[in-house]
Coordinates of C-alpha atoms in Angstrom, one line a residue:
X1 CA -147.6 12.5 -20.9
X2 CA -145.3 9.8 -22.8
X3 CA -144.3 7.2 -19.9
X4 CA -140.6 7.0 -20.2
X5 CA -137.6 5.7 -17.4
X6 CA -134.9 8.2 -18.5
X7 CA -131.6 6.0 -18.4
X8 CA -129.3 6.5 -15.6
X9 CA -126.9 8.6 -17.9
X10 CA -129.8 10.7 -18.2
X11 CA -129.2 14.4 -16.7
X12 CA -132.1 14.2 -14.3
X13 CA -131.9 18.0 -13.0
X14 CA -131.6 21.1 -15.5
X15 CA -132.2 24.1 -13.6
X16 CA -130.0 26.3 -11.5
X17 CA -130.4 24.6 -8.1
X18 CA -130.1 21.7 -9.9
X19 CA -126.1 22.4 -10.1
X20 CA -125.7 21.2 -6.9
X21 CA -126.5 17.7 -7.6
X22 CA -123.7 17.7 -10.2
X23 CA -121.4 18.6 -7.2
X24 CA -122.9 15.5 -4.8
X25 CA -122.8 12.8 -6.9
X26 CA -124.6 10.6 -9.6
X27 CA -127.9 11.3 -11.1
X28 CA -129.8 8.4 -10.0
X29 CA -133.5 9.0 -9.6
X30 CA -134.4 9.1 -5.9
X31 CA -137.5 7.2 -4.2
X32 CA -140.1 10.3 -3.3
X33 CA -142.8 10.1 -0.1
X34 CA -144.9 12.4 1.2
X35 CA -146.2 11.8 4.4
X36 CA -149.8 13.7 4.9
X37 CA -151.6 13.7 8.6
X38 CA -154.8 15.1 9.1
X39 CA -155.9 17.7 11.4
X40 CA -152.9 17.8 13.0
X41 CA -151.5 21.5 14.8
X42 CA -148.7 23.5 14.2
X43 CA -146.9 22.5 17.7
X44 CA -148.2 18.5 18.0
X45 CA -144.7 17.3 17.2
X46 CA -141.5 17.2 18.9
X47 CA -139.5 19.2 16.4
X48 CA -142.4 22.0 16.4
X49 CA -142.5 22.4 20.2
X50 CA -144.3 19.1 21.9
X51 CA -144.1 17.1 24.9
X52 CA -145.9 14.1 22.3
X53 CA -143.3 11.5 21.8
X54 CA -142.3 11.3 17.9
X55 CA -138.6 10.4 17.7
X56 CA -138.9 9.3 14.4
X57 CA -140.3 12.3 13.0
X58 CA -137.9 14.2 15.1
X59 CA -135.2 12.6 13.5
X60 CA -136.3 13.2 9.9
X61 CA -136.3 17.3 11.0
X62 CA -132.8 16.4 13.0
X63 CA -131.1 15.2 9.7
X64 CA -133.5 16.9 7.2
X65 CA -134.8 20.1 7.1
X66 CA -137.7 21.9 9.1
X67 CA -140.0 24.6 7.2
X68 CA -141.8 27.2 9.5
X69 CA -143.1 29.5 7.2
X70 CA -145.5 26.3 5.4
X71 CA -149.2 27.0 4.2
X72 CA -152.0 24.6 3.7
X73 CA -155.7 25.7 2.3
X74 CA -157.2 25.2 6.0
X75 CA -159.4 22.2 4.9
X76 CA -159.3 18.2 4.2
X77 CA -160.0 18.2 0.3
X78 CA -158.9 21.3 -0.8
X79 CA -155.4 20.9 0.7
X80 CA -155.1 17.0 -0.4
X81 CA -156.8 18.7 -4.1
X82 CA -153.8 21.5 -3.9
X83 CA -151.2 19.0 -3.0
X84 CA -151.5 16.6 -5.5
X85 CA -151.9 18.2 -8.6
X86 CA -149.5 21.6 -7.9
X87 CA -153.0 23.9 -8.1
X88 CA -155.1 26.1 -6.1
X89 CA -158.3 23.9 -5.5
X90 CA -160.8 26.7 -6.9
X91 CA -158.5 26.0 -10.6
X92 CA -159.6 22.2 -10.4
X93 CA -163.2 22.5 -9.0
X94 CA -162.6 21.2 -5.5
X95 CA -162.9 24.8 -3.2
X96 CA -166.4 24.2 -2.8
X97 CA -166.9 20.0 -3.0
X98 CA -165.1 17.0 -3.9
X99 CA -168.2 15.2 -5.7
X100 CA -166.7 15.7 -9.4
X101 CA -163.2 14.5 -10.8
X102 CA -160.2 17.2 -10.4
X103 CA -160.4 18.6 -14.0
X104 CA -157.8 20.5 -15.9
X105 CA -155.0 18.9 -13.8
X106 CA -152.4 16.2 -13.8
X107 CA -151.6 14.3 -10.1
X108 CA -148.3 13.4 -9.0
X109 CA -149.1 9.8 -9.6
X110 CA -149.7 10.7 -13.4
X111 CA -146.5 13.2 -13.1
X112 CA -144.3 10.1 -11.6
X113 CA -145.7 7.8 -13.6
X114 CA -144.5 9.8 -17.0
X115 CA -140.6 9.2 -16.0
X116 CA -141.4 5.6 -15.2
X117 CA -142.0 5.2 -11.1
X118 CA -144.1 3.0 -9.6
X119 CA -146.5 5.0 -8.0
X120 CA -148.2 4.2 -4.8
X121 CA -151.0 5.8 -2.7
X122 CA -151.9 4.4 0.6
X123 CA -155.0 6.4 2.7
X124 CA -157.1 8.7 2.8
X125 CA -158.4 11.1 -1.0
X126 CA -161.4 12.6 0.4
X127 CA -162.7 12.4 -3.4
X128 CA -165.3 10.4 -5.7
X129 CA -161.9 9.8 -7.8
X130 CA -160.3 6.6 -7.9
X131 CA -156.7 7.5 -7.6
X132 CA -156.0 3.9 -10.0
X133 CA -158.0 6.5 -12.5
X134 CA -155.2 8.9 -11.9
X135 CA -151.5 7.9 -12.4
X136 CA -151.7 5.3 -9.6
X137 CA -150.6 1.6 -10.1
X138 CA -151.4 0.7 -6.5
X139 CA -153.9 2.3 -4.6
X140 CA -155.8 1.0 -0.7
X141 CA -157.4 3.2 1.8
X142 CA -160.0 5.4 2.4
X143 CA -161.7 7.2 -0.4
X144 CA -163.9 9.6 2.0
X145 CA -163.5 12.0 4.4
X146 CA -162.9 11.1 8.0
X147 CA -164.0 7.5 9.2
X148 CA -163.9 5.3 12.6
X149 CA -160.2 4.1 13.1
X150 CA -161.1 1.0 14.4
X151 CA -164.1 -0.2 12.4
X152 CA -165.4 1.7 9.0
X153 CA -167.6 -0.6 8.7
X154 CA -170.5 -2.8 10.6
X155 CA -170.6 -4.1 13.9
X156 CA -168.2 -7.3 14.3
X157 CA -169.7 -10.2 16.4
X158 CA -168.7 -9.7 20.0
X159 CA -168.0 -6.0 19.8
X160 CA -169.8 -3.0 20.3
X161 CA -171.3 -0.7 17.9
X162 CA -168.9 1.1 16.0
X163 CA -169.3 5.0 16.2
X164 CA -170.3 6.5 12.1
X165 CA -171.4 9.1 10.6
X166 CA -174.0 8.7 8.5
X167 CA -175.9 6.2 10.7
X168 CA -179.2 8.0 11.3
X169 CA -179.3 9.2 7.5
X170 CA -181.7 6.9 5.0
X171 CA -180.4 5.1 3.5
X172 CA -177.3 4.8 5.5
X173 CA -174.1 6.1 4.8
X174 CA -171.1 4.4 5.1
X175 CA -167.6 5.3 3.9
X176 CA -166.2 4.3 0.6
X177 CA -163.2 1.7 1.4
X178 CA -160.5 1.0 -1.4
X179 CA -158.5 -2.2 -1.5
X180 CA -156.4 -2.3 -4.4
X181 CA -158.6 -0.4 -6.4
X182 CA -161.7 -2.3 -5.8
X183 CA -164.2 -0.6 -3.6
X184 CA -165.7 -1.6 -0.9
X185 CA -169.3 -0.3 1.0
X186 CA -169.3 -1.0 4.0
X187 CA -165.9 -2.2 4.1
X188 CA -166.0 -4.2 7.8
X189 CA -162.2 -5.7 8.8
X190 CA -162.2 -9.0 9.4
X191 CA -159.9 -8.5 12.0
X192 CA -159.8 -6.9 15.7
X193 CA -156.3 -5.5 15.1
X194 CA -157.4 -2.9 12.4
X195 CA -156.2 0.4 13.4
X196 CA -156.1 3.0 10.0
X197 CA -152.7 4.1 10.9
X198 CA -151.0 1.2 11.2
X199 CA -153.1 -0.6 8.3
X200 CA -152.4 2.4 5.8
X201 CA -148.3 1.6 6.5
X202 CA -149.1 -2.1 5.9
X203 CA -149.9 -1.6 2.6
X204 CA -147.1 0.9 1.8
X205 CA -144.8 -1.7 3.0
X206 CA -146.2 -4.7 1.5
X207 CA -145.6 -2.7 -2.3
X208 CA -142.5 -1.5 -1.4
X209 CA -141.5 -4.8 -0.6
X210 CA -142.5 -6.0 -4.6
X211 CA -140.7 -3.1 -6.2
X212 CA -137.4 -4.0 -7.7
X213 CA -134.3 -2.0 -6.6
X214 CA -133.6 -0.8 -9.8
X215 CA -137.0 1.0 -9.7
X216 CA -137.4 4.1 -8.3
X217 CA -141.2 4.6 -6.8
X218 CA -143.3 7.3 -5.3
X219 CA -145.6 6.9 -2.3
X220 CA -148.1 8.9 -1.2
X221 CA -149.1 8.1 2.4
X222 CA -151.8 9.6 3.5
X223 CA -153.3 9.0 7.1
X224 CA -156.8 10.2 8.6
X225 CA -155.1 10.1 12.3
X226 CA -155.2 12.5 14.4
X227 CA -158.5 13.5 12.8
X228 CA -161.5 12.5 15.1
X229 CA -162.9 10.5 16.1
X230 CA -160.3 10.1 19.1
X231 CA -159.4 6.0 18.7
X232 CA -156.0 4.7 19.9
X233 CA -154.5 1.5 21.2
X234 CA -155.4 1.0 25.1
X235 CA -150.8 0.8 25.2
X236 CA -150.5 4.2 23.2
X237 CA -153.2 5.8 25.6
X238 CA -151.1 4.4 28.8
X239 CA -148.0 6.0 28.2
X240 CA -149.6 9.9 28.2
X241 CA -152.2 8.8 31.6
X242 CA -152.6 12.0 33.6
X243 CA -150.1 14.0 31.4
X244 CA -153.0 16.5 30.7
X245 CA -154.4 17.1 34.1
X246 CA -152.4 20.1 34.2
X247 CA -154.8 21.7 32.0
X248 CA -154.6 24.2 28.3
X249 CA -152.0 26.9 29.7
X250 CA -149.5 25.1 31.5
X251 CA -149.0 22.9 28.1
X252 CA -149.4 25.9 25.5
X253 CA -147.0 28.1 27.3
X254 CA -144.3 24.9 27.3
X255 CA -145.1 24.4 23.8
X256 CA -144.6 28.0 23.6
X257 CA -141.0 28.1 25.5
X258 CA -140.0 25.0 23.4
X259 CA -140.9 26.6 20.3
X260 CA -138.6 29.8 21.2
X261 CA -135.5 27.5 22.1
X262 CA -135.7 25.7 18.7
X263 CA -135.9 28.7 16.5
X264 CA -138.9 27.2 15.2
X265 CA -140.4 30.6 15.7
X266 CA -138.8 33.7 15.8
X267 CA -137.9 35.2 19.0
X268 CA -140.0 38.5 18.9
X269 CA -142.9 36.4 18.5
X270 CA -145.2 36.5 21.1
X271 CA -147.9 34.2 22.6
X272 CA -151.4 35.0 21.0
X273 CA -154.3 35.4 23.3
X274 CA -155.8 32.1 24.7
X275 CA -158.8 30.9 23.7
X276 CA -159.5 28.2 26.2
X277 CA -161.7 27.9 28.9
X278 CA -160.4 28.7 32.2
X279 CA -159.2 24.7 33.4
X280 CA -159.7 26.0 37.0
X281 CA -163.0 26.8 36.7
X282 CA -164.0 23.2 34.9
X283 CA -165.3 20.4 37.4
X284 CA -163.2 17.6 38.2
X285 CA -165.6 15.5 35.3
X286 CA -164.9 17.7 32.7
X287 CA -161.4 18.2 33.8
X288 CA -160.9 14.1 33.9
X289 CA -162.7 14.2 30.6
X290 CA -160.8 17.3 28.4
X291 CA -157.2 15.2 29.9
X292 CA -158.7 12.1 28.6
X293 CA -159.4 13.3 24.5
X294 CA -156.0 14.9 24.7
X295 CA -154.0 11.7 26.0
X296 CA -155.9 9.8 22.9
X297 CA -154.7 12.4 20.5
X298 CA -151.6 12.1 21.8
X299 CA -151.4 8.5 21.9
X300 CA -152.6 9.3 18.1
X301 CA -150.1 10.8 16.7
X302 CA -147.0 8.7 18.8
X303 CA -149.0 5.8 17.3
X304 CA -148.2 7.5 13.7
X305 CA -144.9 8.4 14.6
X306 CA -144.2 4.5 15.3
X307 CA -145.6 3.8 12.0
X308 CA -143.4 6.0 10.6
X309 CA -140.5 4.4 12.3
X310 CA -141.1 1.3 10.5
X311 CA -141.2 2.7 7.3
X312 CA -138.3 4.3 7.8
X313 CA -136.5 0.4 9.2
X314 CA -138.1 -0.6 5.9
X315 CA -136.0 1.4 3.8
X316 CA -133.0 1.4 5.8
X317 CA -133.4 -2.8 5.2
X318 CA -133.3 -2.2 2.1
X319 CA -130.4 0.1 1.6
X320 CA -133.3 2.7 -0.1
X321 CA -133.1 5.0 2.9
X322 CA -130.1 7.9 1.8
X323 CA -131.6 8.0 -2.1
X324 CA -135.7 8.8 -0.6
X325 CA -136.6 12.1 -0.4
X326 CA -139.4 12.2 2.3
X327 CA -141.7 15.1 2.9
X328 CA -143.6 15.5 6.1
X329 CA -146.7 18.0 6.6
X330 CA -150.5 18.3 7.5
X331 CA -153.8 19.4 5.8
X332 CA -154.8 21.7 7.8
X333 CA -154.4 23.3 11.3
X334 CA -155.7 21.9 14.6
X335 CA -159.8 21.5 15.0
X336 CA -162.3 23.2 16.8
X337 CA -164.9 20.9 15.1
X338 CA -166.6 19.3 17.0
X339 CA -169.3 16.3 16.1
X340 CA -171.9 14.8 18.7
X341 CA -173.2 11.5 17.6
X342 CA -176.5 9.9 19.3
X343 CA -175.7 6.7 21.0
X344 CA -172.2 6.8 21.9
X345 CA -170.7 4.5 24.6
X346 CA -167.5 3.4 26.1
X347 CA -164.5 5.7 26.9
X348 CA -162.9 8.0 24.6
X349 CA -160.6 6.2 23.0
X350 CA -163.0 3.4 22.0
X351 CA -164.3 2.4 19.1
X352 CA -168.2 3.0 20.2
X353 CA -167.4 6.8 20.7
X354 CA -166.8 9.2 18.7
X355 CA -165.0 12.4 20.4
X356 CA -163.4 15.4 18.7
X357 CA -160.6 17.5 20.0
X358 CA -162.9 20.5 20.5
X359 CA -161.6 24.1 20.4
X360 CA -159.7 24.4 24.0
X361 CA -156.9 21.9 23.2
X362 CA -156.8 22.6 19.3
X363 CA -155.8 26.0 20.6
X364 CA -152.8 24.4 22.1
X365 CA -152.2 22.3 19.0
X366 CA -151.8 25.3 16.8
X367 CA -149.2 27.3 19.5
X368 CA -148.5 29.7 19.2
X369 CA -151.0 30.9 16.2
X370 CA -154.8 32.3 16.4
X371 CA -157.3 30.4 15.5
X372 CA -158.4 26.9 13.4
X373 CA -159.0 24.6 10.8
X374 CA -161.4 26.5 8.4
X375 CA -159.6 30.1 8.8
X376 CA -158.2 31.6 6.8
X377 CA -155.6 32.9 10.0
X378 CA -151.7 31.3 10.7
X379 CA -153.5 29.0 13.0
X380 CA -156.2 27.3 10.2
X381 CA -153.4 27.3 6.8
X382 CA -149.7 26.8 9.0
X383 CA -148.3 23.4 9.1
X384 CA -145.0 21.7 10.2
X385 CA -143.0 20.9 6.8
X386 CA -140.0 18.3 7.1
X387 CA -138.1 17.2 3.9
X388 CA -135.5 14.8 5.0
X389 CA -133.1 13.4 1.8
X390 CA -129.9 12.1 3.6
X391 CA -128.4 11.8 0.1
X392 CA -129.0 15.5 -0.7
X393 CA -129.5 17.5 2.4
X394 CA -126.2 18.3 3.6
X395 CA -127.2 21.2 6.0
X396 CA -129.1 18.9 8.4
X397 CA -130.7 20.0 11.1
X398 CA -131.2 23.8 10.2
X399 CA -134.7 25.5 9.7
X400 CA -135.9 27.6 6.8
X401 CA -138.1 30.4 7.4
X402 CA -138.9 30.7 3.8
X403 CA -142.7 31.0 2.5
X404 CA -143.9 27.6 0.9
X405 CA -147.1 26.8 0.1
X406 CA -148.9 23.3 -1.3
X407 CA -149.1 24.5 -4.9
X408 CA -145.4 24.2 -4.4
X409 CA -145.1 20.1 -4.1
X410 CA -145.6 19.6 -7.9
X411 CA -143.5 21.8 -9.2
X412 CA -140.4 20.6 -6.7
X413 CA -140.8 17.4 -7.8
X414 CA -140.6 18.7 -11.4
X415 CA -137.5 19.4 -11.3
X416 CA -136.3 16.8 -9.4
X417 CA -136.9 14.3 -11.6
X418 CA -137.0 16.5 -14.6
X419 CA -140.4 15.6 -15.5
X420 CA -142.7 17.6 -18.6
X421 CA -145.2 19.6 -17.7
X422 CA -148.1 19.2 -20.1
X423 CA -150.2 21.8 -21.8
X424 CA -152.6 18.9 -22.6
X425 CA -153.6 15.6 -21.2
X426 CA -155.8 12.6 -22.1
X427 CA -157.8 15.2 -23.9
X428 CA -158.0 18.2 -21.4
X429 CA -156.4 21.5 -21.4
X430 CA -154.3 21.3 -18.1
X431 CA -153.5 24.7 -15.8
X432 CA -150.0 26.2 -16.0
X433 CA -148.4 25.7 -12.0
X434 CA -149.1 29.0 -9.9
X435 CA -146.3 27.5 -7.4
X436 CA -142.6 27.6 -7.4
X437 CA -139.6 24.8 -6.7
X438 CA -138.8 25.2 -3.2
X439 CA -135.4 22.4 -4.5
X440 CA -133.1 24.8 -3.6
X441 CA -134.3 26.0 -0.3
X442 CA -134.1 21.7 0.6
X443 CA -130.8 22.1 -0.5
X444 CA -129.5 24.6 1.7
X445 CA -129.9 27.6 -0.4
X446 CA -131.9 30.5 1.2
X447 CA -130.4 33.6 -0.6
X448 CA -134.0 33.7 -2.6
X449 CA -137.3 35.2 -1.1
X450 CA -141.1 34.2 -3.1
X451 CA -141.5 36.9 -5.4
X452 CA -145.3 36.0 -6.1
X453 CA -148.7 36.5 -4.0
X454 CA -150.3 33.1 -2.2
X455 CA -153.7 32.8 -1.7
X456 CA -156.5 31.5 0.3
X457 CA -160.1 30.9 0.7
X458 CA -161.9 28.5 2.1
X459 CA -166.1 28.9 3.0
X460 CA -165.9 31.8 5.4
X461 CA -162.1 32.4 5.0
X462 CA -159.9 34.3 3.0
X463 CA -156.6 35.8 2.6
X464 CA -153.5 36.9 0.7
X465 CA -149.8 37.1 1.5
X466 CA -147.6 38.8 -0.3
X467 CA -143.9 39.4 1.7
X468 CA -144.7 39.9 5.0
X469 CA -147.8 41.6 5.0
X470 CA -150.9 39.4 4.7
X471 CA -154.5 40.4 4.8
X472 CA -157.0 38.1 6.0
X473 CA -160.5 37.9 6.6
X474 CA -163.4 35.9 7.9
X475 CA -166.9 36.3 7.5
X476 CA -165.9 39.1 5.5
X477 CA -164.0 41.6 7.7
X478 CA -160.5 42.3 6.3
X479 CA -157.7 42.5 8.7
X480 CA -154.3 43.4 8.4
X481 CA -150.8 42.4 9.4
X482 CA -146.8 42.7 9.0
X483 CA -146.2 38.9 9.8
X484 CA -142.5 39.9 10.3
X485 CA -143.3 41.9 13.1
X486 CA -146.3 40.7 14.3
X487 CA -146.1 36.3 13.5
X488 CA -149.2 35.5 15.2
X489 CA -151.6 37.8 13.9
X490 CA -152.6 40.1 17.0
X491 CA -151.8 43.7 15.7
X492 CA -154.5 44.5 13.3
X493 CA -152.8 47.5 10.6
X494 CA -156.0 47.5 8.3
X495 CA -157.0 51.7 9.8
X496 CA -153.4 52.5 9.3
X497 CA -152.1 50.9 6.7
X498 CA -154.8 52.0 4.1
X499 CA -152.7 51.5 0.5
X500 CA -150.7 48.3 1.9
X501 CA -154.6 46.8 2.4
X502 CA -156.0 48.3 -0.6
X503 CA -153.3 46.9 -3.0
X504 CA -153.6 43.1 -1.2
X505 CA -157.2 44.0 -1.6
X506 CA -156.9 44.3 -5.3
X507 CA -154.7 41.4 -5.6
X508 CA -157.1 38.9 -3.7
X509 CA -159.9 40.4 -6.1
X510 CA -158.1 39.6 -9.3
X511 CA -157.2 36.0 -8.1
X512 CA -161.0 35.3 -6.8
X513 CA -162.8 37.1 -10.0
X514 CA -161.2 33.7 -11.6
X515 CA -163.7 31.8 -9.6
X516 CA -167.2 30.9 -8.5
X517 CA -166.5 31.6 -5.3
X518 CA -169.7 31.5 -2.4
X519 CA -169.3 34.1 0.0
X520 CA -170.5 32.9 2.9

């Protein structure tokens, strides 16, 4: 790609949704973020159904857009692979591991970086990639997978032993840590006031605070929260004490009412079976407990929704805000992982113990859909989608039940910022885009439906969705379903609807004979 900042007389957009811009004004190349959490549910925001407090990201879906038809790949790496390069993860090496650089591809840092943007990255890759390596003039955050949110690093003088993975393994194994492109193992804080989520938006701010205003600049923020280990601030926990003593059902089937009188979900879905343990028959310990890891992923994600509030004061400061496109979403659905580490003390919450969700409360974070990160089901691969442009979006507020999918991020951007698509880079043949623009769908414009297959798999997970019908399977038993009719997946068509599941059959075939795929 030639790096080149097209002049401001420059036609930025070309194609056919493009025609609205001509109609809204000049063609000045817009900021772009995208906002990525981790392990976060379908239902976890305000907008999507929940009682968590997230004005902030409520109002980017009040004045923006709100998807609820949006697919991940229903795992960490592949769908941060998938977003930022516009391809499946099997077509750049990453469905299986994350141990070898993302080949035949271009990232949105090198896409951005060809039309002249500053490009920023601040977070979590979950790759052995330095994203500097890869189209990104600033990057700081966590090069790994999933670390402690207080402390990635060694024990500080006068605190307690910071919960890691990796501890009882010779040598040990800390996580990578990236400060402006220098890495760091162990990286230890200095400071007692490191929290990942608010420390990730320091250092978006701090670089949007050098770019000139004449400079448009792409940011990819990328958090680990609400990912375990549960870790919030003592003030975040407070505000959601005893919230969850009512126990799974009572919250699901609020989530659930919320959801309905929203139109985030259509209204012949129903409610899929529950998959949590009876709260009535769990002691008053381990009622106390399960209450307690759900206020802390609560407190989580208000404590990213406050971060995104100051990025969002940041901008406004700065007279950047109605000219920044900003999209919202999640890697994968909630968790049923859950990790047990030797040695653990202190409450959850705490940076000396590591807690996960566990599957009875991550089947309230993915309301009202079956099942979890690593299916291949709506619950594992369906996220929340915002895209909030204040510039652009004129039909604020409304939500589009259209089908969008990761592999659809680079191509958008594409076209907005009329950007080349290479057959070749820095030596390597690069793979044509499998995904569509979803441009004019932002825009308002929902007279078009996908008229192309999507696929997933991921370990024992797998699927294909073409329409409305989808077939899905895990551990290798194919199921069946008309998602119109049947959103959350509990009418299984597969004896009935023999050449409907034999044609998506063949379909998925075709796409996987491309790969090395493991069945497992």
């Amino acid at each position: 790609l030639m790096i080149r900042r097209p002049p401001r007389s420059t036609p930025l957009y070309s194609s056919a949704a493009s025609d609205v811009y001509k109609r809204q004004g000049p063609n000045i190349p817009p900021n772009v973020i995208v906002i990525l959490v981790d392990d976060m549910g379908f239902s976890d925001l305000g907008a999507y159904g929940s009682e968590i407090s997230t004005p902030n990201i409520d109002r980017l879906a009040d004045e923006g857009i709100r998807f609820s038809n949006a697919y991940n790949t229903s795992k960490c790496f592949p769908s941060r692979a998938s977003l930022i390069t516009g391809l499946y993860s099997h077509q750049i090496g990453y469905h299986e591991s994350f141990e070898q650089p993302m080949r035949n591809a271009i990232t949105l840092g090198e896409l951005f970086k060809s039309e002249g943007y500053t490009t920023l990255w601040s977070g979590k890759h979950h790759s052995i990639e330095n994203p500097i390596d890869r189209g990104f003039d600033h990057y700081s955050g966590l090069l790994d997978g999933a670390a402690n949110h207080f402390n990635p690093g060694l024990k500080r003088e006068g605190e307690g032993q910071p919960a890691q993975k990796g501890l009882k393994k010779s040598p040990i194994s800390y996580r990578n840590w990236v400060i402006e492109g220098e890495i760091f193992n162990p990286y230890t804080p200095i400071s007692s006031d490191f929290y990942s989520s608010d420390v990730f938006t320091d250092y978006a701010l701090e670089w949007i605070d050098k770019i000139e205003d004449e400079n448009p600049f792409f940011l990819y923020l990328s958090y680990t929260a609400p990912h375990d280990p549960l870790m919030a601030w003592p003030e975040d926990i407070e505000k959601y004490k005893d919230h969850y003593l009512e126990g799974y059902e009572v919250i699901r089937k609020e989530r659930f009412r919320k959801q309905k009188k929203l139109g985030i979900i259509p209204e012949n879905t129903s409610l899929s079976k529950a998959e949590y343990l009876e709260w009535g028959d769990l002691s008053p310990k381990d009622q106390a407990e399960e209450s307690r890891a759900m206020t802390v992923y609560a407190a989580m994600i208000d404590r990213l929704d406050q971060n995104i509030g100051r990025l969002l004061k940041k901008l406004e400061n700065q007279g950047k805000l109605n000219n920044t496109l900003i999209l919202f979403t999640s890697d994968n659905g909630g968790s049923s992982e859950v990790v047990k580490l030797d040695g653990g003390t202190g409450q959850v919450g705490e940076l000396t113990n590591w807690k996960s969700l566990g599957k009875s409360w991550a089947n309230v974070s993915n309301t009202p859909y079956r099942e979890y990160k690593n299916w291949s089901h709506e619950g594992g691969i369906k996220t929340p989608l915002i895209a909030y442009w204040p510039d652009k979006i004129k039909n604020k507020g409304i939500i589009s039940h259209k089908v969008i999918h990761f592999i659809d991020f680079l191509p958008t951007f594409k076209e907005i910022i009329d950007a080349k698509y290479p057959k070749k880079f820095n030596g390597d043949n690069i793979i044509p885009l499998p995904g569509k623009s979803f441009l004019s769908q932002m825009l308002g414009d929902n007279s078009t439906d996908r008229d192309s297959p999507i696929f997933w798999q991921w370990k024992s997970g797998k699927a294909v969705r073409n329409g409305n019908w989808k077939l899905v399977a895990y551990n290798n038993i194919w199921e069946l379903y008309n998602l119109e009719k049947d959103p959350v997946e509990e009418i299984n068509l597969i004896e009935t609807e023999i050449e409907i599941a034999t044609q998506l059959k063949s379909l998925y075939e075709g796409w996987a004979s491309q790969f090395q795929i493991s069945e497992k």
